[in-house]
Tab-separated table of C-alpha atoms in Angstrom:
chain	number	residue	atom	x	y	z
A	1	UNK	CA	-52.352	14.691	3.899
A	2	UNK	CA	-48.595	15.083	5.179
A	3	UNK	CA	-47.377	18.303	5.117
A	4	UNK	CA	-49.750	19.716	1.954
A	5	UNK	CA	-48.796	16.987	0.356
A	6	UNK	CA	-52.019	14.807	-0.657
A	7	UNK	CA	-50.370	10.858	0.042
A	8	UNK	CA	-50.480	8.247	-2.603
A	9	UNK	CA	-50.712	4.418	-2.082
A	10	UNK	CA	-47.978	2.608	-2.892
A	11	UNK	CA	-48.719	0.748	-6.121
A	12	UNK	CA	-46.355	-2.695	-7.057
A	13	UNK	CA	-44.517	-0.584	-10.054
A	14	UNK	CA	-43.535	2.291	-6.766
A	15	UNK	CA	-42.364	-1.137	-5.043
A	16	UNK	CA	-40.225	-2.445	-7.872
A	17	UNK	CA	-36.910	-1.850	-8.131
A	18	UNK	CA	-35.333	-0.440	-10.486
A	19	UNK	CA	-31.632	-1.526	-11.505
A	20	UNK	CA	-30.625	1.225	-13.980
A	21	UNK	CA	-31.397	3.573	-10.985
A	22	UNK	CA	-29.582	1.834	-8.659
A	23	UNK	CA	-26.598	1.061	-10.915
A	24	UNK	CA	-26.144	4.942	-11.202
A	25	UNK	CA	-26.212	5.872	-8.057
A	26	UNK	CA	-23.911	3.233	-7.513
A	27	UNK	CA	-21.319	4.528	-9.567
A	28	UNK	CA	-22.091	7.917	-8.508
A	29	UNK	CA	-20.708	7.070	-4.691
A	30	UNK	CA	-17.769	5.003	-6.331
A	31	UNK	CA	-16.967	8.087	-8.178
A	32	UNK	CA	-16.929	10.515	-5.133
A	33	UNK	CA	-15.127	7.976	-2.857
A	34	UNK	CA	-12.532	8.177	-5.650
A	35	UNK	CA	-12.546	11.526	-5.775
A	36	UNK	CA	-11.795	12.098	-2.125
A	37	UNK	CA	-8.828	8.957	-2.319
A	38	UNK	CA	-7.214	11.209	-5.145
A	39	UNK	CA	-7.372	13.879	-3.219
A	40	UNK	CA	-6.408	13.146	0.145
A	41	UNK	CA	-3.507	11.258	-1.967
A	42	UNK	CA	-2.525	14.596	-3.509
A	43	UNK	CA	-2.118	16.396	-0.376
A	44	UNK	CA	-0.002	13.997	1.264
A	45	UNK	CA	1.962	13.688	-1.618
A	46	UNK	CA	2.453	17.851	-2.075
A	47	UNK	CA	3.429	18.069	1.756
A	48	UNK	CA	6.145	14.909	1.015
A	49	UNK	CA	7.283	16.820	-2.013
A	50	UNK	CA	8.064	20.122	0.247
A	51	UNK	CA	5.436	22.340	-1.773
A	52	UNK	CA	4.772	25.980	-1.217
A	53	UNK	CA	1.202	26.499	-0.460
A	54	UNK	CA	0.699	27.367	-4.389
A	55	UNK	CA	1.850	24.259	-5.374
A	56	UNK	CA	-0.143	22.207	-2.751
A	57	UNK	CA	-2.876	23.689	-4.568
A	58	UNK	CA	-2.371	23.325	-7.407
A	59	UNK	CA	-1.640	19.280	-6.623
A	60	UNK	CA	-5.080	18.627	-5.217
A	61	UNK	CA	-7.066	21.044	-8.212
A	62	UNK	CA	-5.406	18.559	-10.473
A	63	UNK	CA	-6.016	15.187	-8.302
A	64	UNK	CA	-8.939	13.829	-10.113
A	65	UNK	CA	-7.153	14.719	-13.806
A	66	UNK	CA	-6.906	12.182	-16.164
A	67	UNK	CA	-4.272	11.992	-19.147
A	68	UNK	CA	-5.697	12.775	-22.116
A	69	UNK	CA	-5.063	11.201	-25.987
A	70	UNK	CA	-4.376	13.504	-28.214
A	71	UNK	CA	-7.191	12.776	-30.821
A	72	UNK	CA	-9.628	13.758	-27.647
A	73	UNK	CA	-8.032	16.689	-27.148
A	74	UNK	CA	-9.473	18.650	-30.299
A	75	UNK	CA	-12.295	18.359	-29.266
A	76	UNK	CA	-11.884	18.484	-25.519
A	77	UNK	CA	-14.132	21.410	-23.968
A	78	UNK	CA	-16.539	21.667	-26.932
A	79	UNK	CA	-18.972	19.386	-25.348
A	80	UNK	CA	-19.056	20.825	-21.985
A	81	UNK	CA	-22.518	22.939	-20.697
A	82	UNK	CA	-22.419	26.325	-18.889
A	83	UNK	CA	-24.051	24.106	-15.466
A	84	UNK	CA	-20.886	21.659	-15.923
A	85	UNK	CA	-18.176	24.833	-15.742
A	86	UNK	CA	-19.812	26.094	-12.912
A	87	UNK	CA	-19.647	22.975	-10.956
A	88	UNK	CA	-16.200	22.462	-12.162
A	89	UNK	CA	-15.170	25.937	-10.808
A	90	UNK	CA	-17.400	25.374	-7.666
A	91	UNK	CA	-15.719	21.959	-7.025
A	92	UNK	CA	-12.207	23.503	-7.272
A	93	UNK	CA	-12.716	26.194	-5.198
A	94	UNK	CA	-13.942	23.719	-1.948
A	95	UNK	CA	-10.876	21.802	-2.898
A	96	UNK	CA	-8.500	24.412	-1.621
A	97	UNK	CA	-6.688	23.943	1.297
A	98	UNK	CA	-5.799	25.824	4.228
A	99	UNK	CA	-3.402	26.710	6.276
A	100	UNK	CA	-4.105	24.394	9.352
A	101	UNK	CA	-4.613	21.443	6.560
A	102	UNK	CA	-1.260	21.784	5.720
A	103	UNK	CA	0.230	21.960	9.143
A	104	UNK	CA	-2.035	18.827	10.005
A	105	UNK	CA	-1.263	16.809	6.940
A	106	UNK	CA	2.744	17.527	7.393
A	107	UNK	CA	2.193	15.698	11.299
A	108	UNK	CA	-0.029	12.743	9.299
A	109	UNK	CA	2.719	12.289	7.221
A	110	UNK	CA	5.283	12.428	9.678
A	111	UNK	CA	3.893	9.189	11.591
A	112	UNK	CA	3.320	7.708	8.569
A	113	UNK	CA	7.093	7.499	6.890
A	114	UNK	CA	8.451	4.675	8.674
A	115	UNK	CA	12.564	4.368	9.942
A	116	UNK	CA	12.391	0.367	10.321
A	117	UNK	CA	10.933	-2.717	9.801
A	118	UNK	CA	9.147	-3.025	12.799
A	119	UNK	CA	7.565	0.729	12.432
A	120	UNK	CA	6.250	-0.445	8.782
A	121	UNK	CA	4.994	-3.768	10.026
A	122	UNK	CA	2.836	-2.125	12.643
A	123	UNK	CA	1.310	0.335	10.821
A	124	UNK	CA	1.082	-1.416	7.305
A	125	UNK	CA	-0.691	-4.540	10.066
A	126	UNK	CA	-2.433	-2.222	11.400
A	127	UNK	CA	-4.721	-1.327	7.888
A	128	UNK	CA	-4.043	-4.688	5.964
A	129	UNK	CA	-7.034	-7.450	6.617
A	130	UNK	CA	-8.657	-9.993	4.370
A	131	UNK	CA	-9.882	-9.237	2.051
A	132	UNK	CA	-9.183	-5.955	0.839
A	133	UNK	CA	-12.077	-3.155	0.807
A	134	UNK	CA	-11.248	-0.034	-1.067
A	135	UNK	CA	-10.809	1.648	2.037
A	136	UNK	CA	-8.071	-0.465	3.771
A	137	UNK	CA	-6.393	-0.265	0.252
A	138	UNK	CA	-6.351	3.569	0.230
A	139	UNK	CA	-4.317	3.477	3.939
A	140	UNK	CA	-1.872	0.930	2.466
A	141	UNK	CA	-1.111	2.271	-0.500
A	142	UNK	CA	-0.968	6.066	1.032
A	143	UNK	CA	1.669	4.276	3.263
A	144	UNK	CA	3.572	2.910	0.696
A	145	UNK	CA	3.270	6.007	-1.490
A	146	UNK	CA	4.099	8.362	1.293
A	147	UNK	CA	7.848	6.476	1.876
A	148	UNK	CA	10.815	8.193	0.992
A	149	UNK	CA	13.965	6.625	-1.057
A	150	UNK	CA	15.774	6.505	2.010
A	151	UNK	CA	12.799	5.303	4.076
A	152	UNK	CA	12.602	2.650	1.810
A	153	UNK	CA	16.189	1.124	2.168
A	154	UNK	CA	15.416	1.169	5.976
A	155	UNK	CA	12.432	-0.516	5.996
A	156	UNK	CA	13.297	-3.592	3.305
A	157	UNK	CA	16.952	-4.138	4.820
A	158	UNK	CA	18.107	-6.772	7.258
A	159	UNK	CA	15.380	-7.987	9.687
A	160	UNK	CA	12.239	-7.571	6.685
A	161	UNK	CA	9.900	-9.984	6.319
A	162	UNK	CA	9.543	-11.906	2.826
A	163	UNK	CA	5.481	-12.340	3.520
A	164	UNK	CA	4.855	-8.669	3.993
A	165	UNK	CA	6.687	-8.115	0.392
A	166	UNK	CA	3.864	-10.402	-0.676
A	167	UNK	CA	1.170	-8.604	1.046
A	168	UNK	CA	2.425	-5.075	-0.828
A	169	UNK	CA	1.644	-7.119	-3.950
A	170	UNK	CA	-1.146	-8.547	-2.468
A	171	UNK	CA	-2.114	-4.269	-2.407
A	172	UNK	CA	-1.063	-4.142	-5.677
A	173	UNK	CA	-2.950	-6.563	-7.569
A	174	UNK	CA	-6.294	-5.192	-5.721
A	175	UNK	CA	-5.441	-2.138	-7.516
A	176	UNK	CA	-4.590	-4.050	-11.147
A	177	UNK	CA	-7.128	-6.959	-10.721
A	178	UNK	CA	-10.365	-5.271	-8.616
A	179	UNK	CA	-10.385	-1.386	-9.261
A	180	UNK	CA	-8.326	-1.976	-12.517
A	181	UNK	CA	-6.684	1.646	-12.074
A	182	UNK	CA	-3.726	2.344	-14.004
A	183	UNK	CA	-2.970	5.558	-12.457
A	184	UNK	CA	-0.747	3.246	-10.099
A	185	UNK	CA	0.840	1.745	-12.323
A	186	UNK	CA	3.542	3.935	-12.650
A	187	UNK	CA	3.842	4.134	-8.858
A	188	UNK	CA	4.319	0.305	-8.479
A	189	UNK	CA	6.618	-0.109	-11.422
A	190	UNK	CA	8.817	2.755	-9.201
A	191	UNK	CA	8.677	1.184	-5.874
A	192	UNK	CA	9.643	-2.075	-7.225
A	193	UNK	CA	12.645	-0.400	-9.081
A	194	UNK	CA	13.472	0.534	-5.479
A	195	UNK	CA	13.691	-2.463	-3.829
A	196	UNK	CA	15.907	-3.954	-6.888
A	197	UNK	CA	18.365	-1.756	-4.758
A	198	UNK	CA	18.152	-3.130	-2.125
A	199	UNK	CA	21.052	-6.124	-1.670
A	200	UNK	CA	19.387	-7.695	1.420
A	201	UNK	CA	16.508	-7.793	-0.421
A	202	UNK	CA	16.910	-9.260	-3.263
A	203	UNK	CA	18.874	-12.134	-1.613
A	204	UNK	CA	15.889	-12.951	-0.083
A	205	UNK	CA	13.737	-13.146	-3.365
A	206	UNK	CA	16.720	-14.546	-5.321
A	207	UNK	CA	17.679	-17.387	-2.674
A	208	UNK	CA	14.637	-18.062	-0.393
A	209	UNK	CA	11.315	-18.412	-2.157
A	210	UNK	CA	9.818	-21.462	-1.957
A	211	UNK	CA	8.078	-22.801	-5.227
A	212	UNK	CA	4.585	-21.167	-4.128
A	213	UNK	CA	5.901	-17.734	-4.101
A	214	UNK	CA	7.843	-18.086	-6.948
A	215	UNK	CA	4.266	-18.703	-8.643
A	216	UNK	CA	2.780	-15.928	-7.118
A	217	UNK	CA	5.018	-13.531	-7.905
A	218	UNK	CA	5.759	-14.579	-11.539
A	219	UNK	CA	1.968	-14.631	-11.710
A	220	UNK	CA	1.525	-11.060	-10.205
A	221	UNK	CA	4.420	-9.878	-12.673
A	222	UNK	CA	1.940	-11.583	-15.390
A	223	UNK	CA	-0.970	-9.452	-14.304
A	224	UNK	CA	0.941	-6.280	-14.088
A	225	UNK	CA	2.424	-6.366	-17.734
A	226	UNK	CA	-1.024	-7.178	-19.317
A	227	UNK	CA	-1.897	-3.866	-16.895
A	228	UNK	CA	0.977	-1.934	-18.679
A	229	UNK	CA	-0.339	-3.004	-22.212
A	230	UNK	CA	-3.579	-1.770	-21.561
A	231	UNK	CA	-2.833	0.824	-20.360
A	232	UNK	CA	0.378	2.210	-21.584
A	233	UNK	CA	-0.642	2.836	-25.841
A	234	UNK	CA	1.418	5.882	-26.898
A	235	UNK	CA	4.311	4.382	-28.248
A	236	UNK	CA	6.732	6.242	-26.468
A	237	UNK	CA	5.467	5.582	-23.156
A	238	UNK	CA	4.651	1.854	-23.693
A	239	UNK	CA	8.617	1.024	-24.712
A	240	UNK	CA	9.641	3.043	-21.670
A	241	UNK	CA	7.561	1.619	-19.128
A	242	UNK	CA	7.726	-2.039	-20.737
A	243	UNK	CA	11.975	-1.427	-20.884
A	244	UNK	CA	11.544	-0.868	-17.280
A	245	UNK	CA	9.267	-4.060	-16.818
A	246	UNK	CA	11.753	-6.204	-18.529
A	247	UNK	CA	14.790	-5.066	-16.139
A	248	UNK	CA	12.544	-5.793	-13.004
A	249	UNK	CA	11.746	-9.159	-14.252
A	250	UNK	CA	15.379	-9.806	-14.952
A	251	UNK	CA	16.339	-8.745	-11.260
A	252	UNK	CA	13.071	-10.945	-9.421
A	253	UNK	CA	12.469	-13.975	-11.932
């Protein structure tokens, strides 16, 4: 006896495993470590954007939304148990922030907006190693998310690095190739409409890539429209984001 509880041998079904359990419970911690990514993502993002504490709010209630098509959307809700709403509205409710959160988040964000080259190589170094994990890939892509326009033409002008452009699409394909999320898609068709800007920059991709990168990136720019295609089906939205595929190929191949 342990506890009341009468103990039972361990028989050789108790010692099998079983995959269909383990598979679920697998997903089940991808799915909250996603959760708290989107999340932590939305916050930084609400404090960059200069929203009142309403807004902040209502940023991180809505960070694990997903778009939906509009034949779902008849019969969106109809399916959904009295348990499941009262999670929902129990989830929500630990979601809100506070006061101090804000104040914190607005001094994480602060170091984390870069004026330089050398400021974005040491932190973006300081999270990138090989290979990726999804963990080092949140940091990196918060940092790149969390740069302003103007941060932007400081950090890819003059002294930058070609090989750390190639580690930001390094980022990117973990996101298009491994965790196969378009949610970033947008994001990294924005940020690469940025550097386009850029003159110093794109000298550098338009005179001095060897042969190698050249490969790489035509390949990543490969990966990234078959991305788009997937993921991009309303009409409307695919010739808009593809129109603004074809004038970044144009400007890097």
């Amino acid at each position: 006896m342990y506890g009341g509880i009468p103990e039972k041998k361990l028989t050789e079904k108790d010692m099998r495993l079983n995959c269909q359990s383990i598979r679920d419970e697998f997903e089940k911690e991808i799915n909250i470590e996603h959760q708290r990514i989107n999340v932590d993502s939305a916050k930084k993002k609400a404090v960059l954007y200069h929203h009142d504490y309403e807004g902040f709010r209502q940023m991180v209630l809505g960070a694990n939304l997903y778009s939906i098509k509009s034949k779902e959307l008849a019969n969106f809700g109809f399916n959904e148990t009295n348990n499941e709403k009262i999670f929902n509205s129990s989830y929500q409710k630990q979601q809100q922030p506070s006061q101090e959160e804000i104040k914190q988040l607005q001094i994480n964000i602060k170091e984390i907006q870069c004026k330089n080259f050398r400021d974005f190589r040491t932190l973006f170094s300081k999270h990138y190693n090989k290979p990726l994990s999804q963990d080092n890939y949140a940091e990196l892509m918060n940092i790149l998310q969390m740069q302003s326009e103007e941060n932007i033409k400081k950090i890819f002008s003059v002294d930058f690095h070609i090989e750390y452009f190639f580690k930001i699409l390094e980022v990117f394909d973990y996101s298009i190739s491994i965790l196969k999320d378009g949610k970033e898609l947008s994001f990294m068709i924005g940020f690469l409409g940025e550097l386009v800007k850029i003159k110093d920059f794109i000298q550098q991709i338009k005179k001095f890539l060897k042969k190698q990168e050249k490969e790489e990136l035509r390949e990543f720019f490969g990966k990234l429209k078959q991305s788009l295609t997937m993921e991009y089906q309303q009409i409307e939205l695919n010739e808009l984001i593809h129109k603004k595929y074809d004038e970044l190929i144009i400007q890097y191949l």
